[in-house]
Short mmCIF file of C-alpha atoms in Angstrom, two decimals:
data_model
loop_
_atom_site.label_atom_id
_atom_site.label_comp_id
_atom_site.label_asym_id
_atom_site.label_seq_id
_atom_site.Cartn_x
_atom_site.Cartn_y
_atom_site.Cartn_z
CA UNK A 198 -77.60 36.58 -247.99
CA UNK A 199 -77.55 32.64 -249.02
CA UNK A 200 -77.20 30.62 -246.29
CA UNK A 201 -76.16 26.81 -245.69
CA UNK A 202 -79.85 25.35 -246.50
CA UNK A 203 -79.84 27.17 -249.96
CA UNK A 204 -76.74 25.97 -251.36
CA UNK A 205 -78.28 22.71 -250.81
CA UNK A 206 -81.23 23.35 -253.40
CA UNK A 207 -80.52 23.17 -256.73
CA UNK A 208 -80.54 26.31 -258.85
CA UNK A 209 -83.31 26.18 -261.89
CA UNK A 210 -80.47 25.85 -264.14
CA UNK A 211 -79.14 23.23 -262.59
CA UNK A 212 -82.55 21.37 -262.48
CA UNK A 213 -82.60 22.09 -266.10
CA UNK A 214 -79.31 20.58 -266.70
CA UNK A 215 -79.90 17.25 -264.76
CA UNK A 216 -83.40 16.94 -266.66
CA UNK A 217 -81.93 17.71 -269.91
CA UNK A 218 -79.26 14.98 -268.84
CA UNK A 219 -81.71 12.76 -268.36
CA UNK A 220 -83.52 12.72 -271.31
CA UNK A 221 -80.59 12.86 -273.35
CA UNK A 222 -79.67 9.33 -272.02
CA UNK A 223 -82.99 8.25 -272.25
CA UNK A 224 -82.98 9.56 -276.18
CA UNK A 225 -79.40 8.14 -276.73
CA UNK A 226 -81.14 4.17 -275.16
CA UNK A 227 -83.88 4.61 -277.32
CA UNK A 228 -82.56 4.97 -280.37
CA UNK A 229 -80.02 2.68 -279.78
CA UNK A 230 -82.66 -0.21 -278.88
CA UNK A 231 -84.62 0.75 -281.57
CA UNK A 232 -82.73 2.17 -284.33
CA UNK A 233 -82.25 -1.44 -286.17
CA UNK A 234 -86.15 -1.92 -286.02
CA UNK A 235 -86.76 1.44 -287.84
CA UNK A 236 -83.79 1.16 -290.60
CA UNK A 237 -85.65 -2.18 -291.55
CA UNK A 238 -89.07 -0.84 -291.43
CA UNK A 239 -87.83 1.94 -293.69
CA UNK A 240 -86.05 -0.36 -295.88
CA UNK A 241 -88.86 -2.97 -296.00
CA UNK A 242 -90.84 0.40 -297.22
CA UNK A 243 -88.46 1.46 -299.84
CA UNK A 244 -87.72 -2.19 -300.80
CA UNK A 245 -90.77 -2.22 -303.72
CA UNK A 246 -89.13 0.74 -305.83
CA UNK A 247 -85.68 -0.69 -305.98
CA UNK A 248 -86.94 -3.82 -307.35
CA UNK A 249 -86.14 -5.84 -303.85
CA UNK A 250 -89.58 -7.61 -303.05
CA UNK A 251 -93.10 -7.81 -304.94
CA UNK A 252 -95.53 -5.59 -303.35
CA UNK A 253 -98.58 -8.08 -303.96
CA UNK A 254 -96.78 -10.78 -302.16
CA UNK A 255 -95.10 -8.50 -299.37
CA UNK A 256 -97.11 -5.49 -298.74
CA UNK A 257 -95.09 -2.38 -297.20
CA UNK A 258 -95.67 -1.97 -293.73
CA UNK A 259 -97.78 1.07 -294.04
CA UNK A 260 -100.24 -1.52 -296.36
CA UNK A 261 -100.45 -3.29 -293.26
CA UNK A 262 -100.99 -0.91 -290.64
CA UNK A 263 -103.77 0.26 -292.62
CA UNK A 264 -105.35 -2.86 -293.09
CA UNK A 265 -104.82 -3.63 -289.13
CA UNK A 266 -106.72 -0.30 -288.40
CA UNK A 267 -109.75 -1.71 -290.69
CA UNK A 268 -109.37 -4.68 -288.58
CA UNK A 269 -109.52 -3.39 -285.25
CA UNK A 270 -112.18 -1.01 -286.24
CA UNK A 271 -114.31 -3.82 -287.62
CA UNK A 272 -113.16 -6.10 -284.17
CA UNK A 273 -112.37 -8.71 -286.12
CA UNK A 274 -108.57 -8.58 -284.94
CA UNK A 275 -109.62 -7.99 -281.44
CA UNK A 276 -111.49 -11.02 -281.73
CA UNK A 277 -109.04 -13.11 -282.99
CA UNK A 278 -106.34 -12.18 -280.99
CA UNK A 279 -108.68 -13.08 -277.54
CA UNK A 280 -109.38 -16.16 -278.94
CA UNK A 281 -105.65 -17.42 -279.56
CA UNK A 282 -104.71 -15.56 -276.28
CA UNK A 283 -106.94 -17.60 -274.35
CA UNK A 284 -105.76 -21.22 -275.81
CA UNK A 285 -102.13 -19.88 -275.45
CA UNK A 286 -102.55 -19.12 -272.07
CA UNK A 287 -104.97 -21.82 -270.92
CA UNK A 288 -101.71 -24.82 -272.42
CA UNK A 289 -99.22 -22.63 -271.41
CA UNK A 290 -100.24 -22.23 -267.53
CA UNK A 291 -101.43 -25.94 -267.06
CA UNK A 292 -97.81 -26.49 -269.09
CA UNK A 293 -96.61 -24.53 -266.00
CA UNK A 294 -98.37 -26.23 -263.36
CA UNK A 295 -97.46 -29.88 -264.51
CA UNK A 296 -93.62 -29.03 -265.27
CA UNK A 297 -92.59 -27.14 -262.37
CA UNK A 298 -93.69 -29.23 -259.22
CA UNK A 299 -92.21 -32.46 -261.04
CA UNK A 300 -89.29 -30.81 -262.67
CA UNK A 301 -88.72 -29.49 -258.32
CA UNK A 302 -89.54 -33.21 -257.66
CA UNK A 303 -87.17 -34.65 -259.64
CA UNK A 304 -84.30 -32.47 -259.17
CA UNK A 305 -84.24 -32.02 -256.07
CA UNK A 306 -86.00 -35.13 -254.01
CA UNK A 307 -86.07 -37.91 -256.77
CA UNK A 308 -82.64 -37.41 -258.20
CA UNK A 309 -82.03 -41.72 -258.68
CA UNK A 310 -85.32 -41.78 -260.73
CA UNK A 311 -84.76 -38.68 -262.93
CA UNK A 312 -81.60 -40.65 -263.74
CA UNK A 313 -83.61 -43.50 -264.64
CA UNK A 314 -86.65 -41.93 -266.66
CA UNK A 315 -84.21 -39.09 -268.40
CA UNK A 316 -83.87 -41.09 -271.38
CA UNK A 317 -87.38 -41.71 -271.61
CA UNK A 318 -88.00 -38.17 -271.59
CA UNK A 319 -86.07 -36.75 -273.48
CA UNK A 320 -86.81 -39.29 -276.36
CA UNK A 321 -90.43 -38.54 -276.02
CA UNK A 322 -90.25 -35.07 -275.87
CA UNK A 323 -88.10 -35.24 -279.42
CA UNK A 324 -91.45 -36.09 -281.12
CA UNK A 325 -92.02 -33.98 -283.91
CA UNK A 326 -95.65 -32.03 -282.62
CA UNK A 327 -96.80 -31.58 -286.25
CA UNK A 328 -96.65 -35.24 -286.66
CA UNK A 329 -98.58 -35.56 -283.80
CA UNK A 330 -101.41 -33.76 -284.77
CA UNK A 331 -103.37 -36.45 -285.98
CA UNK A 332 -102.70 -38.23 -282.86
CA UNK A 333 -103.94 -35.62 -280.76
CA UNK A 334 -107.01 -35.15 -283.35
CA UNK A 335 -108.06 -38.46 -283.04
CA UNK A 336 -108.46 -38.75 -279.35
CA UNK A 337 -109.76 -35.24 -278.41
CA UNK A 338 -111.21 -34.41 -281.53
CA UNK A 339 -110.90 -31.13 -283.47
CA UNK A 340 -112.27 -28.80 -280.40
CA UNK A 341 -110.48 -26.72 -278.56
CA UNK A 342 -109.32 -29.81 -276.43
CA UNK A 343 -106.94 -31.32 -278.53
CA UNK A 344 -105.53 -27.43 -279.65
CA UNK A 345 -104.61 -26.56 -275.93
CA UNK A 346 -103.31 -30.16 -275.63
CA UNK A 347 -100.43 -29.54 -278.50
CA UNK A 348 -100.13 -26.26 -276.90
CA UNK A 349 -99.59 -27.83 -273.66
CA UNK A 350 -97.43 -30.81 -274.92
CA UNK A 351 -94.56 -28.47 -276.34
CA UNK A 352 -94.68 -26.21 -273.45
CA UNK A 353 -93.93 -28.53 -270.88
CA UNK A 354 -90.57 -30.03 -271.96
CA UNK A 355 -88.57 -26.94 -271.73
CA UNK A 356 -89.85 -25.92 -268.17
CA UNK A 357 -89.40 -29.24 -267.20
CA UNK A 358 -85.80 -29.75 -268.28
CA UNK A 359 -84.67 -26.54 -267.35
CA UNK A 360 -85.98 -27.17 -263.99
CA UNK A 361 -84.27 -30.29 -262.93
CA UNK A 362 -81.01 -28.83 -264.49
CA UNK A 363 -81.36 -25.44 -262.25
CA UNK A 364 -82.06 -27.89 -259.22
CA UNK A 365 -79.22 -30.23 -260.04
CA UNK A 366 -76.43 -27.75 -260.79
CA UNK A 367 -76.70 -25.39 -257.67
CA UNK A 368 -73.52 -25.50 -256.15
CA UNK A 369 -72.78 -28.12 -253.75
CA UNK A 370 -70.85 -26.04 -251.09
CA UNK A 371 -73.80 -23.67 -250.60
CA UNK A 372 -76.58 -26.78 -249.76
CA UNK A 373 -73.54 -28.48 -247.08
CA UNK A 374 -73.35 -24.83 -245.81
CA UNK A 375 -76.97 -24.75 -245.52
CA UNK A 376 -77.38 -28.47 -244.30
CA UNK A 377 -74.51 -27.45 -241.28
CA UNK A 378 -76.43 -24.58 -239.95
CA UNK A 379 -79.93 -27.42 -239.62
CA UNK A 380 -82.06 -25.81 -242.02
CA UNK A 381 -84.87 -27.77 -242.79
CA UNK A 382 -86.23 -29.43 -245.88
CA UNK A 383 -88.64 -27.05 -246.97
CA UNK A 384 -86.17 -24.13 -245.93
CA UNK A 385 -83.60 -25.74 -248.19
CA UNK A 386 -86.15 -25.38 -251.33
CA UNK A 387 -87.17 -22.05 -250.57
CA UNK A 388 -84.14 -20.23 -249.33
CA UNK A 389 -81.75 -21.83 -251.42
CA UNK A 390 -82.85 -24.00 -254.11
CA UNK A 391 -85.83 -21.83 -255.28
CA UNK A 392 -83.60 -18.92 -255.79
CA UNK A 393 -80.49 -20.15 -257.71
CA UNK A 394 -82.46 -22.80 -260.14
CA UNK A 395 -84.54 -19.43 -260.89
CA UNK A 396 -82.67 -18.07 -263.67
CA UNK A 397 -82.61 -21.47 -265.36
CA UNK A 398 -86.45 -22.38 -264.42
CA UNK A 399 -87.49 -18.36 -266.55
CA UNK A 400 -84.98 -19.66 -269.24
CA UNK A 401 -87.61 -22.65 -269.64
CA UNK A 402 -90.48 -20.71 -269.19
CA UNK A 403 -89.75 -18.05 -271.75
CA UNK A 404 -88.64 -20.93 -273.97
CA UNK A 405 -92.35 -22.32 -273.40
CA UNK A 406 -93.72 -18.96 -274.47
CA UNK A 407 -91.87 -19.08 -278.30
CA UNK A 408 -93.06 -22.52 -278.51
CA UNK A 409 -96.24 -21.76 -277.21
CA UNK A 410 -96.92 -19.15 -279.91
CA UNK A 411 -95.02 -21.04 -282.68
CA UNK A 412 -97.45 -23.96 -282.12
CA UNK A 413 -100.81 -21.98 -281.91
CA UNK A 414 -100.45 -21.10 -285.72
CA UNK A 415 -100.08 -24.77 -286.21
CA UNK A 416 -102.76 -25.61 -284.58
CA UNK A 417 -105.37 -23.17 -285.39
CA UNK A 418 -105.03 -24.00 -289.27
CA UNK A 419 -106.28 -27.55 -288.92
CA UNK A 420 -110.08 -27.38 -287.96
CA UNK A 421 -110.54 -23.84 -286.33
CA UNK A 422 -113.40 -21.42 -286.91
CA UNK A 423 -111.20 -18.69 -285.32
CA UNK A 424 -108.17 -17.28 -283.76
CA UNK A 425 -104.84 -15.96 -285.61
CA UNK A 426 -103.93 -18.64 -287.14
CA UNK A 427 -107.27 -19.37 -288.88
CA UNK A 428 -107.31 -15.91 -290.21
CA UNK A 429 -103.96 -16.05 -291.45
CA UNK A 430 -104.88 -19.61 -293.72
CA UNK A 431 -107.67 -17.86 -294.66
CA UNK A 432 -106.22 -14.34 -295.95
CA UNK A 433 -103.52 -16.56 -297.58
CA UNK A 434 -106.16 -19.16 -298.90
CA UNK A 435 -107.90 -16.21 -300.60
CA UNK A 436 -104.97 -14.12 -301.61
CA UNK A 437 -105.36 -11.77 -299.26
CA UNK A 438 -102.03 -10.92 -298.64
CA UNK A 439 -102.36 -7.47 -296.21
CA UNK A 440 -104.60 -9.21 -294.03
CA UNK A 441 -102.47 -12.19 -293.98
CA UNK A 442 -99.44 -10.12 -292.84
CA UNK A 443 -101.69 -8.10 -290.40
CA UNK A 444 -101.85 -11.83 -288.70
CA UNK A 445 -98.49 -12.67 -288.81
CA UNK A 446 -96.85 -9.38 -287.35
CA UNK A 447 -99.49 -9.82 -284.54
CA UNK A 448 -98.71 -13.41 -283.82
CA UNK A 449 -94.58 -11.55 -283.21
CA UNK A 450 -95.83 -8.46 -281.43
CA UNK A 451 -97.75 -11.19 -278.97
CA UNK A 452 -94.98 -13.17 -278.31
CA UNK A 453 -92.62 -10.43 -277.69
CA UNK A 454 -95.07 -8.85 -275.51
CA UNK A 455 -95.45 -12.04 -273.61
CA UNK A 456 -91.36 -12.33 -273.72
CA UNK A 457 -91.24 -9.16 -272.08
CA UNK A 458 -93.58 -9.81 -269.50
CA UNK A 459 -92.23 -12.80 -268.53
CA UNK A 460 -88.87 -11.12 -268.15
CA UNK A 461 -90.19 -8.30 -265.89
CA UNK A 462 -91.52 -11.37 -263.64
CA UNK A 463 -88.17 -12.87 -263.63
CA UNK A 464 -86.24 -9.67 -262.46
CA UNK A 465 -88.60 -9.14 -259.77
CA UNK A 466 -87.75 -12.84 -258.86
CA UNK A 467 -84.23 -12.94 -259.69
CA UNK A 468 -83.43 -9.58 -258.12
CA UNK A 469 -80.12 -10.79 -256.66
CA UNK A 470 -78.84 -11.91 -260.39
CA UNK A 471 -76.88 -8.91 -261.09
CA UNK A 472 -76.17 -8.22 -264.93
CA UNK A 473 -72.96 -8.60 -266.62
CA UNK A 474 -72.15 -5.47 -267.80
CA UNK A 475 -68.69 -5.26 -270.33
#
């Protein structure tokens, strides 16, 4: 005889049926997410025996996963790839720790002299960083000062900008409403201002990140010993041409790592944001 408590538990079948649901939509979001990514692998394959693309110039992408597994086995890609993570990361978080307190500062506290210095800023920060290379060169040298200083130098301007724009355009109503109730200054900035500049401060930081990587290559190729973008000149120097690809699908796969990672960070931050969903 059933009773009350066993038509409460599911039947196998129907545990069956709810797991096969399950991975059915998880199936259905992969591919979807990931079906362009495979057509153009399989057409990037295909590409040399219609003609499409020189093989010695553009190896297939099983040329270069096989030269990236002789890589890694030798540790020569590991190696690489710690060395350019660590000047990334080393601009990128003192990037972080410069632009956000004054980019806060500015916004929020100093609002007459953002006014004032805006124009200064943003003119400066429209200097080409390739042409400032030699700039950079001359003062620090060719070490691995002056290549964390470009590094740092293109980072900063999008965190900071975003930052005093999230700041400035929260919505008026909400800081009277906060202001009437006698919330405090430090209150205001971390109950209210913190949390609705946050989707436009990530926006900045994730901007930092492309730059961050796109500059790296740049600077790696003028007077490094190491790092991705010295074995990338030097694969293409020598005509290497697998190699060379090995190091620029690694430089994309680090940045969209780091893009990911950084968005994670921002949805545990910006849990409130919900998604627009059409």
């Amino acid at each position: 005889m059933s009773t009350v408590a066993d038509a409460c538990v599911p039947t196998r079948r129907e545990w069956i049926g709810n797991g096969c649901s399950t991975l059915g939509k998880f199936g259905r979001k992969f591919v979807h997410a990931t079906g362009a990514i495979f057509v153009f692998l399989l057409l990037w394959q295909l590409a040399p025996y219609i003609g499409l693309i020189n093989p010695i110039i553009i190896p297939v992408p099983t040329t270069i996963l096989q030269k990236m597994i002789q890589l890694i086995l030798s540790g020569e890609l590991e190696t690489n790839i710690a060395v350019s993570l660590g000047r990334v990361l080393v601009g990128f978080f003192i990037a972080l720790a410069v632009a956000l307190p004054l980019g806060f500062l500015l916004g929020g506290w100093f609002k007459s002299f953002e006014t004032a210095v805006n124009p200064l800023l943003q003119v400066v920060s429209q200097a080409n960083p390739f042409t400032l290379f030699p700039v950079f060169i001359t003062l620090l040298g060719i070490g691995e000062l002056s290549k964390i200083s470009i590094i740092f130098w293109v980072c900063q301007w999008p965190v900071l900008f975003n930052t005093v724009t999230g700041i400035m355009n929260v919505d008026p109503a909400i800081v009277k409403m906060a202001r009437s109730v006698g919330i405090g200054k430090w209150q205001m900035f971390k109950k209210v201002l913190l949390p609705a500049a946050m989707p436009s401060v990530f926006t900045g930081i994730r901007m930092s990140a492309v730059f961050a990587f796109f500059m790296l290559i740049g600077a790696e190729m003028i007077g490094a010993s190491s790092g991705l973008g010295y074995m990338i000149l030097q694969a293409q120097a020598t005509f290497q041409m697998p190699k060379m690809w090995v190091g620029i699908v690694t430089v994309a796969f680090l940045g969209i790592l780091f893009n990911w990672i950084l968005l994670q960070v921002e949805k545990k931050f910006s849990g409130w944001k919900e998604e627009l969903v059409i």
